[in-house]
Amino acid sequence: MRILALTGGVGGAKLALGLASIRSADEVAFLVNTGDDFEHYGLHVSPDVDTLLYTLAGLNNQELGWGREGESWNCLKTLDTLGGESWFQLGDRDLALHLVRTKLLKESMTLTEVIGHVATQLGIEHKIFPMSNEPISTRVNTVHGELEFQRYFVEQKCEPVVTGFRFDGIEKAQMVPDLTILSFDCVIICPSNPFVSVDPILAVPGMRDYLHSLHCPVVAVSPIIDGKAIKGPAAKMLSELNLPVTSYQIAKHYQGLVNGIIIDKLDSTNQADIKNLGLRVAVEQTIMRTLEDRKVLAQSAIDFAMSL
Amino acid sequence: MRILALTGGVGGAKLALGLASIRSADEVAFLVNTGDDFEHYGLHVSPDVDTLLYTLAGLNNQELGWGREGESWNCLKTLDTLGGESWFQLGDRDLALHLVRTKLLKESMTLTEVIGHVATQLGIEHKIFPMSNEPISTRVNTVHGELEFQRYFVEQKCEPVVTGFRFDGIEKAQMVPDLTILSFDCVIICPSNPFVSVDPILAVPGMRDYLHSLHCPVVAVSPIIDGKAIKGPAAKMLSELNLPVTSYQIAKHYQGLVNGIIIDKLDSTNQADIKNLGLRVAVEQTIMRTLEDRKVLAQSAIDFAMSL
């Protein structure tokens, strides 16, 4: 049974780790948002890919909730003293990954190949695909104008009120060839931000057609519980876009793509409303505090998908 | 009295610090070799400029004899685990300077402006000029073929036998305009490697004419003492090029440019031979262990120049 999991950063990577922990490299592959990628000091930074790499390698910083474990910040501190930009938290160890990626891309490796190379070095066996090898840049439209995603997310701490999104470069982007030759038995959309983590993946030309062509169950795990996001700005974005901050809205967002949605057991969304959209609903504990939580939700998502 | 000091890396920077310690920013300026500059992981690294910046800012690593004080190596160690190249010692703090330089150059600052910006941030008041704003790359011809300077110097630890040198890009390089409008009352060539630190500076089109046009005394401090270099591969290079490893040879190397040479008090070079080249000779302690040694030699070099 082959599973494709779509994921963004920290929230999605938790479920991804659950999947990787209960399914072998032959059984599950990951498709990751690269709309957050940006160039910083001439280096190619790939935040969601890195989060997944660190998480699957067991190198994620559990204290911070992002970045690499055992991190030091001597370069960043020195940047400050040199009048450099220090709004983006470049850890000393994390920097090594940016340096290697930048170098290999300059040497004409594709992003897919670079990720594969790094994954191998980190002992990760599961295949990780970027949504595209071409550069795509998520731009957040706000009442103060358009912002590059990391400027919105990190520098401005998601404060500007959001009015919409744009994926710069998406028209010229292509799906990763290595992915399109594969088929899967189910697709799981991890509990990532629908607007800035999953939508960029779905916006790659051909991606929705490819997912449909798999003729397999597609399930999403809602990142919203009763008006709140477990992590990140999903709830704030829904609210600013004048949309209901509910799992029903998440289901509606993915309508036409997914067959079912998993909502949290604490979520009071009216399941009948979701079913009226033509989707099935499963109720699980979607808050993942422990590795066991991640594995249990991963198994539930697989079971739910295969029941459809 | 205005002094221009030509310098390469560690050895030259010692005398540069002496000069900066006894003469104000109005009285001494530095002209630095950038033939060692290279691109590493997409970053513009400028080893001799950085050595001078760190030395003048009091941030040089006295324990290592190169690099920045209080350095950590977490990025470099991580590069190793990611299968990256780790032959060049990138310190975490040092990296910040490479990041800032690379960024500002991409934003169309000249190298002169970048150095000025960083110097200001580090509290350095003395003016530091690169030999050119254009990229020039010193190549070492060896019996095993041509090597980029840092590959020869760092990666191969100066082991390959040298047959000659080439300054790639020198034809298209120009002197720094901000320098050419200045005049000086004396020029001091610091005890840097004549082949790979000073010759690249002198090879910039117009540089020798500019120095002649100053119509002022030019003195060099010999980096050779009785068949040995105080630091670096100068002696090894002379020997491999079948040249005498003597201060006489250094004097001959600079003949036509300098009016006098300072040799070490322990050097047994026949001074009459140097005088026969038409140069004056001063004998001083050129080994600089303490800051006081640096200041004393700086004062001696100035006094010697002004006596010519």
PDB file of N, CA, C and O in Angstrom, chain A residues 132-177:
ATOM      1  N   SER A 132       7.885  21.281  -6.730  1.00  0.00           N
ATOM      2  CA  SER A 132       8.428  21.589  -8.056  1.00  0.00           C
ATOM      3  C   SER A 132       9.919  21.818  -7.912  1.00  0.00           C
ATOM      4  O   SER A 132      10.398  22.208  -6.844  1.00  0.00           O
ATOM      5  N   ASN A 133      10.660  21.577  -8.990  1.00  0.00           N
ATOM      6  CA  ASN A 133      12.076  21.944  -8.980  1.00  0.00           C
ATOM      7  C   ASN A 133      12.271  23.427  -9.304  1.00  0.00           C
ATOM      8  O   ASN A 133      13.340  23.980  -9.054  1.00  0.00           O
ATOM      9  N   GLU A 134      11.225  24.022  -9.876  1.00  0.00           N
ATOM     10  CA  GLU A 134      11.320  25.437 -10.249  1.00  0.00           C
ATOM     11  C   GLU A 134      10.991  26.318  -9.037  1.00  0.00           C
ATOM     12  O   GLU A 134      10.205  25.923  -8.178  1.00  0.00           O
ATOM     13  N   PRO A 135      11.546  27.525  -9.017  1.00  0.00           N
ATOM     14  CA  PRO A 135      11.256  28.416  -7.894  1.00  0.00           C
ATOM     15  C   PRO A 135       9.832  28.952  -7.935  1.00  0.00           C
ATOM     16  O   PRO A 135       9.373  29.436  -8.967  1.00  0.00           O
ATOM     17  N   ILE A 136       9.147  28.806  -6.832  1.00  0.00           N
ATOM     18  CA  ILE A 136       7.799  29.359  -6.667  1.00  0.00           C
ATOM     19  C   ILE A 136       7.828  30.127  -5.350  1.00  0.00           C
ATOM     20  O   ILE A 136       8.338  29.621  -4.354  1.00  0.00           O
ATOM     21  N   SER A 137       7.317  31.337  -5.358  1.00  0.00           N
ATOM     22  CA  SER A 137       7.402  32.162  -4.153  1.00  0.00           C
ATOM     23  C   SER A 137       6.006  32.587  -3.702  1.00  0.00           C
ATOM     24  O   SER A 137       5.339  33.364  -4.370  1.00  0.00           O
ATOM     25  N   THR A 138       5.595  32.074  -2.559  1.00  0.00           N
ATOM     26  CA  THR A 138       4.293  32.448  -2.003  1.00  0.00           C
ATOM     27  C   THR A 138       4.336  33.904  -1.540  1.00  0.00           C
ATOM     28  O   THR A 138       5.217  34.284  -0.772  1.00  0.00           O
ATOM     29  N   ARG A 139       3.395  34.696  -2.038  1.00  0.00           N
ATOM     30  CA  ARG A 139       3.298  36.094  -1.630  1.00  0.00           C
ATOM     31  C   ARG A 139       1.982  36.273  -0.898  1.00  0.00           C
ATOM     32  O   ARG A 139       0.937  35.810  -1.355  1.00  0.00           O
ATOM     33  N   VAL A 140       2.059  36.940   0.231  1.00  0.00           N
ATOM     34  CA  VAL A 140       0.870  37.186   1.038  1.00  0.00           C
ATOM     35  C   VAL A 140       0.395  38.609   0.767  1.00  0.00           C
ATOM     36  O   VAL A 140       1.132  39.573   0.970  1.00  0.00           O
ATOM     37  N   ASN A 141      -0.815  38.713   0.256  1.00  0.00           N
ATOM     38  CA  ASN A 141      -1.390  40.044   0.057  1.00  0.00           C
ATOM     39  C   ASN A 141      -1.975  40.500   1.383  1.00  0.00           C
ATOM     40  O   ASN A 141      -2.766  39.785   1.997  1.00  0.00           O
ATOM     41  N   THR A 142      -1.583  41.674   1.799  1.00  0.00           N
ATOM     42  CA  THR A 142      -2.064  42.185   3.085  1.00  0.00           C
ATOM     43  C   THR A 142      -2.587  43.608   2.874  1.00  0.00           C
ATOM     44  O   THR A 142      -2.382  44.200   1.807  1.00  0.00           O
ATOM     45  N   VAL A 143      -3.222  44.113   3.902  1.00  0.00           N
ATOM     46  CA  VAL A 143      -3.719  45.497   3.805  1.00  0.00           C
ATOM     47  C   VAL A 143      -2.554  46.492   3.685  1.00  0.00           C
ATOM     48  O   VAL A 143      -2.756  47.630   3.290  1.00  0.00           O
ATOM     49  N   HIS A 144      -1.351  46.042   3.990  1.00  0.00           N
ATOM     50  CA  HIS A 144      -0.173  46.904   3.830  1.00  0.00           C
ATOM     51  C   HIS A 144       0.607  46.568   2.564  1.00  0.00           C
ATOM     52  O   HIS A 144       1.753  46.994   2.402  1.00  0.00           O
ATOM     53  N   GLY A 145      -0.003  45.785   1.671  1.00  0.00           N
ATOM     54  CA  GLY A 145       0.677  45.425   0.433  1.00  0.00           C
ATOM     55  C   GLY A 145       1.139  43.976   0.445  1.00  0.00           C
ATOM     56  O   GLY A 145       0.905  43.239   1.409  1.00  0.00           O
ATOM     57  N   GLU A 146       1.819  43.595  -0.640  1.00  0.00           N
ATOM     58  CA  GLU A 146       2.233  42.204  -0.805  1.00  0.00           C
ATOM     59  C   GLU A 146       3.545  41.940  -0.075  1.00  0.00           C
ATOM     60  O   GLU A 146       4.473  42.749  -0.134  1.00  0.00           O
ATOM     61  N   LEU A 147       3.620  40.804   0.593  1.00  0.00           N
ATOM     62  CA  LEU A 147       4.837  40.430   1.316  1.00  0.00           C
ATOM     63  C   LEU A 147       5.305  39.040   0.878  1.00  0.00           C
ATOM     64  O   LEU A 147       4.486  38.142   0.698  1.00  0.00           O
ATOM     65  N   GLU A 148       6.620  38.887   0.752  1.00  0.00           N
ATOM     66  CA  GLU A 148       7.206  37.565   0.569  1.00  0.00           C
ATOM     67  C   GLU A 148       6.821  36.748   1.822  1.00  0.00           C
ATOM     68  O   GLU A 148       6.779  37.294   2.927  1.00  0.00           O
ATOM     69  N   PHE A 149       6.583  35.449   1.655  1.00  0.00           N
ATOM     70  CA  PHE A 149       6.022  34.694   2.764  1.00  0.00           C
ATOM     71  C   PHE A 149       6.829  34.812   4.062  1.00  0.00           C
ATOM     72  O   PHE A 149       6.279  35.031   5.144  1.00  0.00           O
ATOM     73  N   GLN A 150       8.143  34.636   3.969  1.00  0.00           N
ATOM     74  CA  GLN A 150       8.940  34.657   5.202  1.00  0.00           C
ATOM     75  C   GLN A 150       8.952  36.031   5.863  1.00  0.00           C
ATOM     76  O   GLN A 150       9.092  36.131   7.085  1.00  0.00           O
ATOM     77  N   ARG A 151       8.815  37.081   5.039  1.00  0.00           N
ATOM     78  CA  ARG A 151       8.716  38.435   5.615  1.00  0.00           C
ATOM     79  C   ARG A 151       7.430  38.537   6.438  1.00  0.00           C
ATOM     80  O   ARG A 151       7.423  39.094   7.537  1.00  0.00           O
ATOM     81  N   TYR A 152       6.340  38.007   5.853  1.00  0.00           N
ATOM     82  CA  TYR A 152       5.057  38.002   6.568  1.00  0.00           C
ATOM     83  C   TYR A 152       5.137  37.135   7.814  1.00  0.00           C
ATOM     84  O   TYR A 152       4.759  37.542   8.912  1.00  0.00           O
ATOM     85  N   PHE A 153       5.665  35.934   7.633  1.00  0.00           N
ATOM     86  CA  PHE A 153       5.594  34.905   8.666  1.00  0.00           C
ATOM     87  C   PHE A 153       6.585  35.146   9.804  1.00  0.00           C
ATOM     88  O   PHE A 153       6.233  35.073  10.979  1.00  0.00           O
ATOM     89  N   VAL A 154       7.823  35.453   9.442  1.00  0.00           N
ATOM     90  CA  VAL A 154       8.878  35.574  10.451  1.00  0.00           C
ATOM     91  C   VAL A 154       9.091  37.036  10.845  1.00  0.00           C
ATOM     92  O   VAL A 154       8.979  37.393  12.013  1.00  0.00           O
ATOM     93  N   GLU A 155       9.375  37.859   9.840  1.00  0.00           N
ATOM     94  CA  GLU A 155       9.719  39.246  10.180  1.00  0.00           C
ATOM     95  C   GLU A 155       8.529  39.985  10.781  1.00  0.00           C
ATOM     96  O   GLU A 155       8.649  40.656  11.790  1.00  0.00           O
ATOM     97  N   GLN A 156       7.362  39.834  10.144  1.00  0.00           N
ATOM     98  CA  GLN A 156       6.191  40.595  10.611  1.00  0.00           C
ATOM     99  C   GLN A 156       5.280  39.751  11.498  1.00  0.00           C
ATOM    100  O   GLN A 156       4.170  40.181  11.834  1.00  0.00           O
ATOM    101  N   LYS A 157       5.751  38.558  11.841  1.00  0.00           N
ATOM    102  CA  LYS A 157       5.055  37.698  12.808  1.00  0.00           C
ATOM    103  C   LYS A 157       3.573  37.520  12.481  1.00  0.00           C
ATOM    104  O   LYS A 157       2.718  37.510  13.380  1.00  0.00           O
ATOM    105  N   CYS A 158       3.223  37.434  11.201  1.00  0.00           N
ATOM    106  CA  CYS A 158       1.842  37.221  10.734  1.00  0.00           C
ATOM    107  C   CYS A 158       0.901  38.345  11.173  1.00  0.00           C
ATOM    108  O   CYS A 158      -0.320  38.138  11.199  1.00  0.00           O
ATOM    109  N   GLU A 159       1.450  39.498  11.505  1.00  0.00           N
ATOM    110  CA  GLU A 159       0.578  40.573  12.002  1.00  0.00           C
ATOM    111  C   GLU A 159      -0.268  41.270  10.937  1.00  0.00           C
ATOM    112  O   GLU A 159      -1.442  41.550  11.178  1.00  0.00           O
ATOM    113  N   PRO A 160       0.265  41.552   9.743  1.00  0.00           N
ATOM    114  CA  PRO A 160      -0.564  42.275   8.762  1.00  0.00           C
ATOM    115  C   PRO A 160      -1.824  41.480   8.391  1.00  0.00           C
ATOM    116  O   PRO A 160      -1.771  40.258   8.248  1.00  0.00           O
ATOM    117  N   VAL A 161      -2.933  42.179   8.240  1.00  0.00           N
ATOM    118  CA  VAL A 161      -4.205  41.533   7.891  1.00  0.00           C
ATOM    119  C   VAL A 161      -4.157  41.049   6.443  1.00  0.00           C
ATOM    120  O   VAL A 161      -3.843  41.805   5.524  1.00  0.00           O
ATOM    121  N   VAL A 162      -4.467  39.776   6.279  1.00  0.00           N
ATOM    122  CA  VAL A 162      -4.340  39.108   4.981  1.00  0.00           C
ATOM    123  C   VAL A 162      -5.567  39.353   4.105  1.00  0.00           C
ATOM    124  O   VAL A 162      -6.699  39.314   4.580  1.00  0.00           O
ATOM    125  N   THR A 163      -5.323  39.608   2.816  1.00  0.00           N
ATOM    126  CA  THR A 163      -6.436  39.759   1.864  1.00  0.00           C
ATOM    127  C   THR A 163      -6.400  38.696   0.765  1.00  0.00           C
ATOM    128  O   THR A 163      -7.377  38.540   0.038  1.00  0.00           O
ATOM    129  N   GLY A 164      -5.272  37.994   0.631  1.00  0.00           N
ATOM    130  CA  GLY A 164      -5.197  36.952  -0.391  1.00  0.00           C
ATOM    131  C   GLY A 164      -3.779  36.442  -0.554  1.00  0.00           C
ATOM    132  O   GLY A 164      -2.874  36.816   0.213  1.00  0.00           O
ATOM    133  N   PHE A 165      -3.579  35.596  -1.557  1.00  0.00           N
ATOM    134  CA  PHE A 165      -2.278  34.949  -1.754  1.00  0.00           C
ATOM    135  C   PHE A 165      -1.966  34.875  -3.246  1.00  0.00           C
ATOM    136  O   PHE A 165      -2.873  34.867  -4.072  1.00  0.00           O
ATOM    137  N   ARG A 166      -0.696  34.806  -3.543  1.00  0.00           N
ATOM    138  CA  ARG A 166      -0.263  34.662  -4.924  1.00  0.00           C
ATOM    139  C   ARG A 166       0.983  33.774  -4.908  1.00  0.00           C
ATOM    140  O   ARG A 166       1.795  33.871  -3.984  1.00  0.00           O
ATOM    141  N   PHE A 167       1.090  32.892  -5.899  1.00  0.00           N
ATOM    142  CA  PHE A 167       2.247  31.999  -5.947  1.00  0.00           C
ATOM    143  C   PHE A 167       3.099  32.406  -7.143  1.00  0.00           C
ATOM    144  O   PHE A 167       2.863  31.958  -8.267  1.00  0.00           O
ATOM    145  N   ASP A 168       4.037  33.272  -6.871  1.00  0.00           N
ATOM    146  CA  ASP A 168       4.851  33.837  -7.944  1.00  0.00           C
ATOM    147  C   ASP A 168       5.676  32.744  -8.626  1.00  0.00           C
ATOM    148  O   ASP A 168       6.349  31.970  -7.952  1.00  0.00           O
ATOM    149  N   GLY A 169       5.607  32.708  -9.931  1.00  0.00           N
ATOM    150  CA  GLY A 169       6.384  31.727 -10.689  1.00  0.00           C
ATOM    151  C   GLY A 169       5.626  30.447 -10.975  1.00  0.00           C
ATOM    152  O   GLY A 169       6.138  29.553 -11.659  1.00  0.00           O
ATOM    153  N   ILE A 170       4.378  30.347 -10.459  1.00  0.00           N
ATOM    154  CA  ILE A 170       3.649  29.074 -10.549  1.00  0.00           C
ATOM    155  C   ILE A 170       3.355  28.680 -12.000  1.00  0.00           C
ATOM    156  O   ILE A 170       3.348  27.488 -12.326  1.00  0.00           O
ATOM    157  N   GLU A 171       3.141  29.671 -12.870  1.00  0.00           N
ATOM    158  CA  GLU A 171       2.765  29.342 -14.261  1.00  0.00           C
ATOM    159  C   GLU A 171       3.890  28.585 -14.947  1.00  0.00           C
ATOM    160  O   GLU A 171       3.652  27.698 -15.767  1.00  0.00           O
ATOM    161  N   LYS A 172       5.113  28.962 -14.615  1.00  0.00           N
ATOM    162  CA  LYS A 172       6.261  28.343 -15.296  1.00  0.00           C
ATOM    163  C   LYS A 172       6.745  27.082 -14.588  1.00  0.00           C
ATOM    164  O   LYS A 172       7.660  26.405 -15.057  1.00  0.00           O
ATOM    165  N   ALA A 173       6.141  26.779 -13.440  1.00  0.00           N
ATOM    166  CA  ALA A 173       6.617  25.630 -12.661  1.00  0.00           C
ATOM    167  C   ALA A 173       6.055  24.326 -13.224  1.00  0.00           C
ATOM    168  O   ALA A 173       4.976  24.299 -13.813  1.00  0.00           O
ATOM    169  N   GLN A 174       6.810  23.279 -13.010  1.00  0.00           N
ATOM    170  CA  GLN A 174       6.369  21.947 -13.429  1.00  0.00           C
ATOM    171  C   GLN A 174       6.406  21.017 -12.222  1.00  0.00           C
ATOM    172  O   GLN A 174       7.192  21.217 -11.301  1.00  0.00           O
ATOM    173  N   MET A 175       5.587  19.989 -12.299  1.00  0.00           N
ATOM    174  CA  MET A 175       5.675  18.949 -11.279  1.00  0.00           C
ATOM    175  C   MET A 175       7.006  18.231 -11.421  1.00  0.00           C
ATOM    176  O   MET A 175       7.610  18.227 -12.484  1.00  0.00           O
ATOM    177  N   VAL A 176       7.427  17.626 -10.347  1.00  0.00           N
ATOM    178  CA  VAL A 176       8.689  16.887 -10.364  1.00  0.00           C
ATOM    179  C   VAL A 176       8.497  15.588 -11.167  1.00  0.00           C
ATOM    180  O   VAL A 176       7.632  14.776 -10.829  1.00  0.00           O
ATOM    181  N   PRO A 177       9.274  15.393 -12.230  1.00  0.00           N
ATOM    182  CA  PRO A 177       9.095  14.210 -13.078  1.00  0.00           C
ATOM    183  C   PRO A 177       9.161  12.890 -12.300  1.00  0.00           C
ATOM    184  O   PRO A 177       8.376  11.977 -12.566  1.00  0.00           O
TER     185      PRO A 177
END
